């Protein structure tokens, strides 16, 4: 083969390699598409009356109606959000179980109908408990045909306006003082007490205490 053909062959090889590299790179750029409007996304974990169970609430708006699916990942589990193409909005409200320390952020992954994806890390809104679970005390004593209960505890916030206690067939409300509450209730035999605290903003915290 003539030496004149070698430069042309080398150039063809270089162009071929560049084409192969571009084919591999272009999908990567497509995968970083902007599908979600970050400014509209909110995420929070709300305490429930069950131990280690939280209400996960996530909502937001996409930048396109051509979304095929959106998943929310918390710790090592993923949950599918509901997407409405008419409003380009998505939402998720689900009770989830979490052991140990609560996460401070979640991951949201959106996939478009053309295969483009976007993954965002979203911080969870601070949602501290209103009731100090470790301070709760409940006593129970037989009283004629029913039972006499005393329920007391401390609050984890200064702005709690009321505490509602439900025992069996009785519901009683008390106004807390100095971030603490105490209440006496005559009710039928019960194995648990449900305590609900409400703050000035309307936020609620409900916890069910098992009588030992």
PDB file of N, CA and C in Angstrom, residues 78-177:
ATOM      1  N   UNK A  78     -38.381   3.378  47.528  1.00  0.00           N
ATOM      2  CA  UNK A  78     -38.919   4.320  46.559  1.00  0.00           C
ATOM      3  C   UNK A  78     -40.444   4.232  46.506  1.00  0.00           C
ATOM      4  N   UNK A  79     -41.083   5.392  46.304  1.00  0.00           N
ATOM      5  CA  UNK A  79     -42.541   5.464  46.238  1.00  0.00           C
ATOM      6  C   UNK A  79     -42.935   6.280  45.008  1.00  0.00           C
ATOM      7  N   UNK A  80     -43.927   5.783  44.266  1.00  0.00           N
ATOM      8  CA  UNK A  80     -44.353   6.460  43.040  1.00  0.00           C
ATOM      9  C   UNK A  80     -45.313   7.594  43.362  1.00  0.00           C
ATOM     10  N   UNK A  81     -45.019   8.776  42.820  1.00  0.00           N
ATOM     11  CA  UNK A  81     -45.888   9.933  43.009  1.00  0.00           C
ATOM     12  C   UNK A  81     -46.958   9.961  41.921  1.00  0.00           C
ATOM     13  N   UNK A  82     -48.042  10.650  42.204  1.00  0.00           N
ATOM     14  CA  UNK A  82     -49.119  10.825  41.223  1.00  0.00           C
ATOM     15  C   UNK A  82     -48.839  12.080  40.397  1.00  0.00           C
ATOM     16  N   UNK A  83     -48.858  11.935  39.074  1.00  0.00           N
ATOM     17  CA  UNK A  83     -48.587  13.071  38.193  1.00  0.00           C
ATOM     18  C   UNK A  83     -49.816  13.401  37.366  1.00  0.00           C
ATOM     19  N   UNK A  84     -50.197  14.705  37.324  1.00  0.00           N
ATOM     20  CA  UNK A  84     -51.330  15.171  36.533  1.00  0.00           C
ATOM     21  C   UNK A  84     -50.794  16.029  35.387  1.00  0.00           C
ATOM     22  N   UNK A  85     -50.883  15.506  34.178  1.00  0.00           N
ATOM     23  CA  UNK A  85     -50.334  16.216  33.022  1.00  0.00           C
ATOM     24  C   UNK A  85     -51.072  17.527  32.749  1.00  0.00           C
ATOM     25  N   UNK A  86     -52.360  17.606  33.087  1.00  0.00           N
ATOM     26  CA  UNK A  86     -53.141  18.821  32.821  1.00  0.00           C
ATOM     27  C   UNK A  86     -52.591  20.028  33.570  1.00  0.00           C
ATOM     28  N   UNK A  87     -52.135  19.800  34.807  1.00  0.00           N
ATOM     29  CA  UNK A  87     -51.582  20.888  35.619  1.00  0.00           C
ATOM     30  C   UNK A  87     -50.071  20.781  35.785  1.00  0.00           C
ATOM     31  N   UNK A  88     -49.506  19.707  35.251  1.00  0.00           N
ATOM     32  CA  UNK A  88     -48.063  19.409  35.368  1.00  0.00           C
ATOM     33  C   UNK A  88     -47.624  19.279  36.836  1.00  0.00           C
ATOM     34  N   UNK A  89     -48.569  18.944  37.695  1.00  0.00           N
ATOM     35  CA  UNK A  89     -48.262  18.832  39.120  1.00  0.00           C
ATOM     36  C   UNK A  89     -48.115  17.377  39.544  1.00  0.00           C
ATOM     37  N   UNK A  90     -47.340  17.158  40.599  1.00  0.00           N
ATOM     38  CA  UNK A  90     -47.196  15.814  41.153  1.00  0.00           C
ATOM     39  C   UNK A  90     -47.315  15.882  42.669  1.00  0.00           C
ATOM     40  N   UNK A  91     -47.720  14.763  43.260  1.00  0.00           N
ATOM     41  CA  UNK A  91     -47.892  14.735  44.715  1.00  0.00           C
ATOM     42  C   UNK A  91     -47.768  13.309  45.236  1.00  0.00           C
ATOM     43  N   UNK A  92     -47.436  13.218  46.494  1.00  0.00           N
ATOM     44  CA  UNK A  92     -47.349  11.938  47.187  1.00  0.00           C
ATOM     45  C   UNK A  92     -47.700  12.155  48.645  1.00  0.00           C
ATOM     46  N   UNK A  93     -48.615  11.350  49.157  1.00  0.00           N
ATOM     47  CA  UNK A  93     -48.972  11.384  50.571  1.00  0.00           C
ATOM     48  C   UNK A  93     -49.106   9.939  51.021  1.00  0.00           C
ATOM     49  N   UNK A  94     -48.174   9.505  51.852  1.00  0.00           N
ATOM     50  CA  UNK A  94     -48.133   8.084  52.192  1.00  0.00           C
ATOM     51  C   UNK A  94     -47.545   7.875  53.577  1.00  0.00           C
ATOM     52  N   UNK A  95     -48.128   6.920  54.321  1.00  0.00           N
ATOM     53  CA  UNK A  95     -47.558   6.526  55.611  1.00  0.00           C
ATOM     54  C   UNK A  95     -46.383   5.595  55.355  1.00  0.00           C
ATOM     55  N   UNK A  96     -45.237   5.932  55.922  1.00  0.00           N
ATOM     56  CA  UNK A  96     -44.050   5.096  55.741  1.00  0.00           C
ATOM     57  C   UNK A  96     -43.442   4.758  57.098  1.00  0.00           C
ATOM     58  N   UNK A  97     -42.699   3.682  57.139  1.00  0.00           N
ATOM     59  CA  UNK A  97     -42.041   3.251  58.376  1.00  0.00           C
ATOM     60  C   UNK A  97     -40.560   3.578  58.310  1.00  0.00           C
ATOM     61  N   UNK A  98     -40.055   4.238  59.345  1.00  0.00           N
ATOM     62  CA  UNK A  98     -38.643   4.592  59.427  1.00  0.00           C
ATOM     63  C   UNK A  98     -38.100   4.213  60.789  1.00  0.00           C
ATOM     64  N   UNK A  99     -37.036   3.479  60.809  1.00  0.00           N
ATOM     65  CA  UNK A  99     -36.380   3.085  62.051  1.00  0.00           C
ATOM     66  C   UNK A  99     -35.168   3.976  62.287  1.00  0.00           C
ATOM     67  N   UNK A 100     -34.952   4.317  63.535  1.00  0.00           N
ATOM     68  CA  UNK A 100     -33.761   5.096  63.860  1.00  0.00           C
ATOM     69  C   UNK A 100     -33.911   6.569  63.511  1.00  0.00           C
ATOM     70  N   UNK A 101     -32.801   7.192  63.136  1.00  0.00           N
ATOM     71  CA  UNK A 101     -32.766   8.619  62.847  1.00  0.00           C
ATOM     72  C   UNK A 101     -33.541   8.959  61.577  1.00  0.00           C
ATOM     73  N   UNK A 102     -34.374   9.991  61.660  1.00  0.00           N
ATOM     74  CA  UNK A 102     -35.135  10.417  60.487  1.00  0.00           C
ATOM     75  C   UNK A 102     -34.197  11.075  59.475  1.00  0.00           C
ATOM     76  N   UNK A 103     -34.417  10.833  58.176  1.00  0.00           N
ATOM     77  CA  UNK A 103     -33.579  11.451  57.146  1.00  0.00           C
ATOM     78  C   UNK A 103     -33.834  12.948  57.079  1.00  0.00           C
ATOM     79  N   UNK A 104     -32.874  13.693  56.571  1.00  0.00           N
ATOM     80  CA  UNK A 104     -33.017  15.137  56.437  1.00  0.00           C
ATOM     81  C   UNK A 104     -33.332  15.542  55.007  1.00  0.00           C
ATOM     82  N   UNK A 105     -33.259  14.583  54.076  1.00  0.00           N
ATOM     83  CA  UNK A 105     -33.552  14.897  52.685  1.00  0.00           C
ATOM     84  C   UNK A 105     -34.089  13.667  51.968  1.00  0.00           C
ATOM     85  N   UNK A 106     -34.693  13.897  50.815  1.00  0.00           N
ATOM     86  CA  UNK A 106     -35.198  12.818  49.978  1.00  0.00           C
ATOM     87  C   UNK A 106     -34.682  13.019  48.558  1.00  0.00           C
ATOM     88  N   UNK A 107     -34.858  12.008  47.724  1.00  0.00           N
ATOM     89  CA  UNK A 107     -34.452  12.092  46.324  1.00  0.00           C
ATOM     90  C   UNK A 107     -35.692  11.947  45.441  1.00  0.00           C
ATOM     91  N   UNK A 108     -35.818  12.814  44.454  1.00  0.00           N
ATOM     92  CA  UNK A 108     -36.944  12.755  43.518  1.00  0.00           C
ATOM     93  C   UNK A 108     -36.397  12.511  42.112  1.00  0.00           C
ATOM     94  N   UNK A 109     -36.884  11.475  41.466  1.00  0.00           N
ATOM     95  CA  UNK A 109     -36.427  11.150  40.110  1.00  0.00           C
ATOM     96  C   UNK A 109     -37.608  11.207  39.145  1.00  0.00           C
ATOM     97  N   UNK A 110     -37.484  12.071  38.152  1.00  0.00           N
ATOM     98  CA  UNK A 110     -38.527  12.221  37.131  1.00  0.00           C
ATOM     99  C   UNK A 110     -38.014  11.663  35.811  1.00  0.00           C
ATOM    100  N   UNK A 111     -38.900  10.977  35.098  1.00  0.00           N
ATOM    101  CA  UNK A 111     -38.570  10.427  33.788  1.00  0.00           C
ATOM    102  C   UNK A 111     -39.569  10.928  32.767  1.00  0.00           C
ATOM    103  N   UNK A 112     -39.054  11.505  31.672  1.00  0.00           N
ATOM    104  CA  UNK A 112     -39.920  12.003  30.604  1.00  0.00           C
ATOM    105  C   UNK A 112     -40.281  10.871  29.651  1.00  0.00           C
ATOM    106  N   UNK A 113     -41.294  11.116  28.822  1.00  0.00           N
ATOM    107  CA  UNK A 113     -41.749  10.102  27.888  1.00  0.00           C
ATOM    108  C   UNK A 113     -40.688   9.761  26.840  1.00  0.00           C
ATOM    109  N   UNK A 114     -39.759  10.701  26.594  1.00  0.00           N
ATOM    110  CA  UNK A 114     -38.690  10.439  25.621  1.00  0.00           C
ATOM    111  C   UNK A 114     -37.463   9.776  26.250  1.00  0.00           C
ATOM    112  N   UNK A 115     -37.569   9.464  27.564  1.00  0.00           N
ATOM    113  CA  UNK A 115     -36.477   8.779  28.241  1.00  0.00           C
ATOM    114  C   UNK A 115     -35.553   9.672  29.034  1.00  0.00           C
ATOM    115  N   UNK A 116     -35.681  10.993  28.880  1.00  0.00           N
ATOM    116  CA  UNK A 116     -34.854  11.909  29.665  1.00  0.00           C
ATOM    117  C   UNK A 116     -35.190  11.768  31.147  1.00  0.00           C
ATOM    118  N   UNK A 117     -34.185  11.944  32.013  1.00  0.00           N
ATOM    119  CA  UNK A 117     -34.404  11.851  33.456  1.00  0.00           C
ATOM    120  C   UNK A 117     -33.766  13.018  34.192  1.00  0.00           C
ATOM    121  N   UNK A 118     -34.306  13.287  35.353  1.00  0.00           N
ATOM    122  CA  UNK A 118     -33.712  14.285  36.250  1.00  0.00           C
ATOM    123  C   UNK A 118     -33.874  13.802  37.681  1.00  0.00           C
ATOM    124  N   UNK A 119     -32.806  13.886  38.445  1.00  0.00           N
ATOM    125  CA  UNK A 119     -32.838  13.493  39.846  1.00  0.00           C
ATOM    126  C   UNK A 119     -32.461  14.678  40.722  1.00  0.00           C
ATOM    127  N   UNK A 120     -33.307  14.974  41.705  1.00  0.00           N
ATOM    128  CA  UNK A 120     -33.068  16.094  42.611  1.00  0.00           C
ATOM    129  C   UNK A 120     -33.014  15.612  44.050  1.00  0.00           C
ATOM    130  N   UNK A 121     -32.169  16.248  44.839  1.00  0.00           N
ATOM    131  CA  UNK A 121     -32.138  16.014  46.279  1.00  0.00           C
ATOM    132  C   UNK A 121     -32.884  17.168  46.935  1.00  0.00           C
ATOM    133  N   UNK A 122     -33.897  16.850  47.725  1.00  0.00           N
ATOM    134  CA  UNK A 122     -34.744  17.880  48.341  1.00  0.00           C
ATOM    135  C   UNK A 122     -34.699  17.736  49.854  1.00  0.00           C
ATOM    136  N   UNK A 123     -34.439  18.836  50.538  1.00  0.00           N
ATOM    137  CA  UNK A 123     -34.389  18.816  51.998  1.00  0.00           C
ATOM    138  C   UNK A 123     -35.799  18.705  52.561  1.00  0.00           C
ATOM    139  N   UNK A 124     -35.928  17.934  53.624  1.00  0.00           N
ATOM    140  CA  UNK A 124     -37.216  17.794  54.301  1.00  0.00           C
ATOM    141  C   UNK A 124     -37.447  18.986  55.209  1.00  0.00           C
ATOM    142  N   UNK A 125     -38.659  19.524  55.170  1.00  0.00           N
ATOM    143  CA  UNK A 125     -38.995  20.658  56.021  1.00  0.00           C
ATOM    144  C   UNK A 125     -38.942  20.242  57.483  1.00  0.00           C
ATOM    145  N   UNK A 126     -38.445  21.137  58.314  1.00  0.00           N
ATOM    146  CA  UNK A 126     -38.387  20.849  59.747  1.00  0.00           C
ATOM    147  C   UNK A 126     -39.795  20.628  60.274  1.00  0.00           C
ATOM    148  N   UNK A 127     -39.998  19.536  60.950  1.00  0.00           N
ATOM    149  CA  UNK A 127     -41.336  19.220  61.450  1.00  0.00           C
ATOM    150  C   UNK A 127     -41.217  18.544  62.818  1.00  0.00           C
ATOM    151  N   UNK A 128     -40.698  19.319  63.744  1.00  0.00           N
ATOM    152  CA  UNK A 128     -40.426  18.766  65.065  1.00  0.00           C
ATOM    153  C   UNK A 128     -41.713  18.372  65.784  1.00  0.00           C
ATOM    154  N   UNK A 129     -41.640  17.355  66.621  1.00  0.00           N
ATOM    155  CA  UNK A 129     -42.797  16.909  67.400  1.00  0.00           C
ATOM    156  C   UNK A 129     -43.200  17.992  68.400  1.00  0.00           C
ATOM    157  N   UNK A 130     -44.498  18.083  68.652  1.00  0.00           N
ATOM    158  CA  UNK A 130     -44.989  19.019  69.664  1.00  0.00           C
ATOM    159  C   UNK A 130     -45.012  18.373  71.043  1.00  0.00           C
ATOM    160  N   UNK A 131     -45.175  17.047  71.067  1.00  0.00           N
ATOM    161  CA  UNK A 131     -45.256  16.299  72.328  1.00  0.00           C
ATOM    162  C   UNK A 131     -43.918  15.636  72.630  1.00  0.00           C
ATOM    163  N   UNK A 132     -43.440  15.816  73.841  1.00  0.00           N
ATOM    164  CA  UNK A 132     -42.223  15.138  74.290  1.00  0.00           C
ATOM    165  C   UNK A 132     -42.605  13.726  74.722  1.00  0.00           C
ATOM    166  N   UNK A 133     -42.430  12.770  73.820  1.00  0.00           N
ATOM    167  CA  UNK A 133     -42.862  11.400  74.079  1.00  0.00           C
ATOM    168  C   UNK A 133     -42.253  10.801  75.355  1.00  0.00           C
ATOM    169  N   UNK A 134     -40.993  11.106  75.611  1.00  0.00           N
ATOM    170  CA  UNK A 134     -40.297  10.486  76.744  1.00  0.00           C
ATOM    171  C   UNK A 134     -40.825  10.954  78.104  1.00  0.00           C
ATOM    172  N   UNK A 135     -41.567  12.061  78.123  1.00  0.00           N
ATOM    173  CA  UNK A 135     -42.048  12.621  79.401  1.00  0.00           C
ATOM    174  C   UNK A 135     -43.445  12.129  79.789  1.00  0.00           C
ATOM    175  N   UNK A 136     -44.102  11.408  78.918  1.00  0.00           N
ATOM    176  CA  UNK A 136     -45.497  11.029  79.168  1.00  0.00           C
ATOM    177  C   UNK A 136     -45.636  10.030  80.309  1.00  0.00           C
ATOM    178  N   UNK A 137     -46.642  10.280  81.153  1.00  0.00           N
ATOM    179  CA  UNK A 137     -46.946   9.373  82.265  1.00  0.00           C
ATOM    180  C   UNK A 137     -48.461   9.193  82.366  1.00  0.00           C
ATOM    181  N   UNK A 138     -48.888   7.952  82.522  1.00  0.00           N
ATOM    182  CA  UNK A 138     -50.317   7.653  82.641  1.00  0.00           C
ATOM    183  C   UNK A 138     -50.517   6.693  83.812  1.00  0.00           C
ATOM    184  N   UNK A 139     -51.452   7.061  84.682  1.00  0.00           N
ATOM    185  CA  UNK A 139     -51.802   6.152  85.782  1.00  0.00           C
ATOM    186  C   UNK A 139     -53.256   5.724  85.600  1.00  0.00           C
ATOM    187  N   UNK A 140     -53.564   4.535  86.122  1.00  0.00           N
ATOM    188  CA  UNK A 140     -54.909   3.980  85.961  1.00  0.00           C
ATOM    189  C   UNK A 140     -55.299   3.266  87.238  1.00  0.00           C
ATOM    190  N   UNK A 141     -56.500   3.581  87.755  1.00  0.00           N
ATOM    191  CA  UNK A 141     -56.977   2.946  88.987  1.00  0.00           C
ATOM    192  C   UNK A 141     -58.477   2.704  88.888  1.00  0.00           C
ATOM    193  N   UNK A 142     -58.911   1.606  89.474  1.00  0.00           N
ATOM    194  CA  UNK A 142     -60.329   1.260  89.450  1.00  0.00           C
ATOM    195  C   UNK A 142     -61.123   2.300  90.225  1.00  0.00           C
ATOM    196  N   UNK A 143     -62.236   2.787  89.652  1.00  0.00           N
ATOM    197  CA  UNK A 143     -63.085   3.782  90.303  1.00  0.00           C
ATOM    198  C   UNK A 143     -64.535   3.383  90.079  1.00  0.00           C
ATOM    199  N   UNK A 144     -65.138   2.740  91.097  1.00  0.00           N
ATOM    200  CA  UNK A 144     -66.499   2.223  91.014  1.00  0.00           C
ATOM    201  C   UNK A 144     -66.608   1.293  89.792  1.00  0.00           C
ATOM    202  N   UNK A 145     -67.480   1.624  88.839  1.00  0.00           N
ATOM    203  CA  UNK A 145     -67.637   0.737  87.679  1.00  0.00           C
ATOM    204  C   UNK A 145     -66.738   1.141  86.509  1.00  0.00           C
ATOM    205  N   UNK A 146     -65.971   2.211  86.713  1.00  0.00           N
ATOM    206  CA  UNK A 146     -65.094   2.680  85.639  1.00  0.00           C
ATOM    207  C   UNK A 146     -63.671   2.810  86.153  1.00  0.00           C
ATOM    208  N   UNK A 147     -62.864   3.613  85.478  1.00  0.00           N
ATOM    209  CA  UNK A 147     -61.466   3.768  85.878  1.00  0.00           C
ATOM    210  C   UNK A 147     -61.100   5.250  85.915  1.00  0.00           C
ATOM    211  N   UNK A 148     -60.216   5.565  86.854  1.00  0.00           N
ATOM    212  CA  UNK A 148     -59.714   6.932  86.974  1.00  0.00           C
ATOM    213  C   UNK A 148     -58.308   6.978  86.371  1.00  0.00           C
ATOM    214  N   UNK A 149     -58.119   7.924  85.452  1.00  0.00           N
ATOM    215  CA  UNK A 149     -56.821   8.046  84.767  1.00  0.00           C
ATOM    216  C   UNK A 149     -56.223   9.431  85.036  1.00  0.00           C
ATOM    217  N   UNK A 150     -54.921   9.477  85.137  1.00  0.00           N
ATOM    218  CA  UNK A 150     -54.219  10.765  85.137  1.00  0.00           C
ATOM    219  C   UNK A 150     -53.214  10.710  83.988  1.00  0.00           C
ATOM    220  N   UNK A 151     -53.169  11.780  83.231  1.00  0.00           N
ATOM    221  CA  UNK A 151     -52.261  11.854  82.078  1.00  0.00           C
ATOM    222  C   UNK A 151     -51.454  13.139  82.194  1.00  0.00           C
ATOM    223  N   UNK A 152     -50.146  13.014  82.127  1.00  0.00           N
ATOM    224  CA  UNK A 152     -49.301  14.205  82.231  1.00  0.00           C
ATOM    225  C   UNK A 152     -48.106  14.070  81.284  1.00  0.00           C
ATOM    226  N   UNK A 153     -47.517  15.212  80.978  1.00  0.00           N
ATOM    227  CA  UNK A 153     -46.357  15.185  80.096  1.00  0.00           C
ATOM    228  C   UNK A 153     -45.859  16.582  79.806  1.00  0.00           C
ATOM    229  N   UNK A 154     -44.790  16.650  79.053  1.00  0.00           N
ATOM    230  CA  UNK A 154     -44.205  17.930  78.665  1.00  0.00           C
ATOM    231  C   UNK A 154     -44.351  18.127  77.153  1.00  0.00           C
ATOM    232  N   UNK A 155     -44.256  19.376  76.753  1.00  0.00           N
ATOM    233  CA  UNK A 155     -44.366  19.726  75.341  1.00  0.00           C
ATOM    234  C   UNK A 155     -43.013  20.178  74.810  1.00  0.00           C
ATOM    235  N   UNK A 156     -42.783  19.898  73.530  1.00  0.00           N
ATOM    236  CA  UNK A 156     -41.496  20.219  72.927  1.00  0.00           C
ATOM    237  C   UNK A 156     -41.497  21.588  72.252  1.00  0.00           C
ATOM    238  N   UNK A 157     -42.627  22.282  72.313  1.00  0.00           N
ATOM    239  CA  UNK A 157     -42.735  23.600  71.678  1.00  0.00           C
ATOM    240  C   UNK A 157     -43.421  24.584  72.609  1.00  0.00           C
ATOM    241  N   UNK A 158     -43.118  25.881  72.424  1.00  0.00           N
ATOM    242  CA  UNK A 158     -43.675  26.925  73.286  1.00  0.00           C
ATOM    243  C   UNK A 158     -45.065  27.376  72.839  1.00  0.00           C
ATOM    244  N   UNK A 159     -45.391  27.144  71.570  1.00  0.00           N
ATOM    245  CA  UNK A 159     -46.620  27.734  71.025  1.00  0.00           C
ATOM    246  C   UNK A 159     -47.803  26.769  70.972  1.00  0.00           C
ATOM    247  N   UNK A 160     -47.787  25.717  71.790  1.00  0.00           N
ATOM    248  CA  UNK A 160     -48.922  24.783  71.835  1.00  0.00           C
ATOM    249  C   UNK A 160     -50.071  25.444  72.581  1.00  0.00           C
ATOM    250  N   UNK A 161     -51.247  25.460  71.953  1.00  0.00           N
ATOM    251  CA  UNK A 161     -52.398  26.141  72.543  1.00  0.00           C
ATOM    252  C   UNK A 161     -53.358  25.202  73.265  1.00  0.00           C
ATOM    253  N   UNK A 162     -53.372  23.919  72.873  1.00  0.00           N
ATOM    254  CA  UNK A 162     -54.273  22.983  73.539  1.00  0.00           C
ATOM    255  C   UNK A 162     -53.770  21.550  73.406  1.00  0.00           C
ATOM    256  N   UNK A 163     -54.193  20.739  74.391  1.00  0.00           N
ATOM    257  CA  UNK A 163     -53.873  19.310  74.377  1.00  0.00           C
ATOM    258  C   UNK A 163     -55.170  18.557  74.597  1.00  0.00           C
ATOM    259  N   UNK A 164     -55.458  17.636  73.689  1.00  0.00           N
ATOM    260  CA  UNK A 164     -56.683  16.846  73.768  1.00  0.00           C
ATOM    261  C   UNK A 164     -56.326  15.393  74.096  1.00  0.00           C
ATOM    262  N   UNK A 165     -57.000  14.843  75.087  1.00  0.00           N
ATOM    263  CA  UNK A 165     -56.729  13.471  75.523  1.00  0.00           C
ATOM    264  C   UNK A 165     -57.975  12.625  75.295  1.00  0.00           C
ATOM    265  N   UNK A 166     -57.800  11.502  74.621  1.00  0.00           N
ATOM    266  CA  UNK A 166     -58.906  10.574  74.372  1.00  0.00           C
ATOM    267  C   UNK A 166     -58.610   9.245  75.050  1.00  0.00           C
ATOM    268  N   UNK A 167     -59.525   8.854  75.938  1.00  0.00           N
ATOM    269  CA  UNK A 167     -59.403   7.569  76.643  1.00  0.00           C
ATOM    270  C   UNK A 167     -60.739   6.858  76.548  1.00  0.00           C
ATOM    271  N   UNK A 168     -60.740   5.718  75.887  1.00  0.00           N
ATOM    272  CA  UNK A 168     -61.986   4.973  75.747  1.00  0.00           C
ATOM    273  C   UNK A 168     -63.070   5.804  75.096  1.00  0.00           C
ATOM    274  N   UNK A 169     -64.156   6.062  75.847  1.00  0.00           N
ATOM    275  CA  UNK A 169     -65.282   6.825  75.320  1.00  0.00           C
ATOM    276  C   UNK A 169     -65.257   8.294  75.733  1.00  0.00           C
ATOM    277  N   UNK A 170     -64.156   8.748  76.317  1.00  0.00           N
ATOM    278  CA  UNK A 170     -64.072  10.123  76.801  1.00  0.00           C
ATOM    279  C   UNK A 170     -63.002  10.917  76.065  1.00  0.00           C
ATOM    280  N   UNK A 171     -63.350  12.182  75.768  1.00  0.00           N
ATOM    281  CA  UNK A 171     -62.406  13.118  75.152  1.00  0.00           C
ATOM    282  C   UNK A 171     -62.376  14.368  76.019  1.00  0.00           C
ATOM    283  N   UNK A 172     -61.197  14.764  76.452  1.00  0.00           N
ATOM    284  CA  UNK A 172     -61.083  15.916  77.336  1.00  0.00           C
ATOM    285  C   UNK A 172     -59.922  16.801  76.881  1.00  0.00           C
ATOM    286  N   UNK A 173     -60.132  18.107  76.962  1.00  0.00           N
ATOM    287  CA  UNK A 173     -59.120  19.060  76.503  1.00  0.00           C
ATOM    288  C   UNK A 173     -58.569  19.863  77.668  1.00  0.00           C
ATOM    289  N   UNK A 174     -57.298  20.198  77.582  1.00  0.00           N
ATOM    290  CA  UNK A 174     -56.642  20.974  78.634  1.00  0.00           C
ATOM    291  C   UNK A 174     -55.736  22.019  77.983  1.00  0.00           C
ATOM    292  N   UNK A 175     -55.630  23.175  78.633  1.00  0.00           N
ATOM    293  CA  UNK A 175     -54.725  24.230  78.164  1.00  0.00           C
ATOM    294  C   UNK A 175     -53.383  24.048  78.865  1.00  0.00           C
ATOM    295  N   UNK A 176     -52.301  23.873  78.145  1.00  0.00           N
ATOM    296  CA  UNK A 176     -50.993  23.640  78.780  1.00  0.00           C
ATOM    297  C   UNK A 176     -50.454  24.889  79.473  1.00  0.00           C
ATOM    298  N   UNK A 177     -49.638  24.657  80.471  1.00  0.00           N
ATOM    299  CA  UNK A 177     -48.972  25.740  81.181  1.00  0.00           C
ATOM    300  C   UNK A 177     -47.497  25.410  81.327  1.00  0.00           C
TER     301      UNK A 177
END
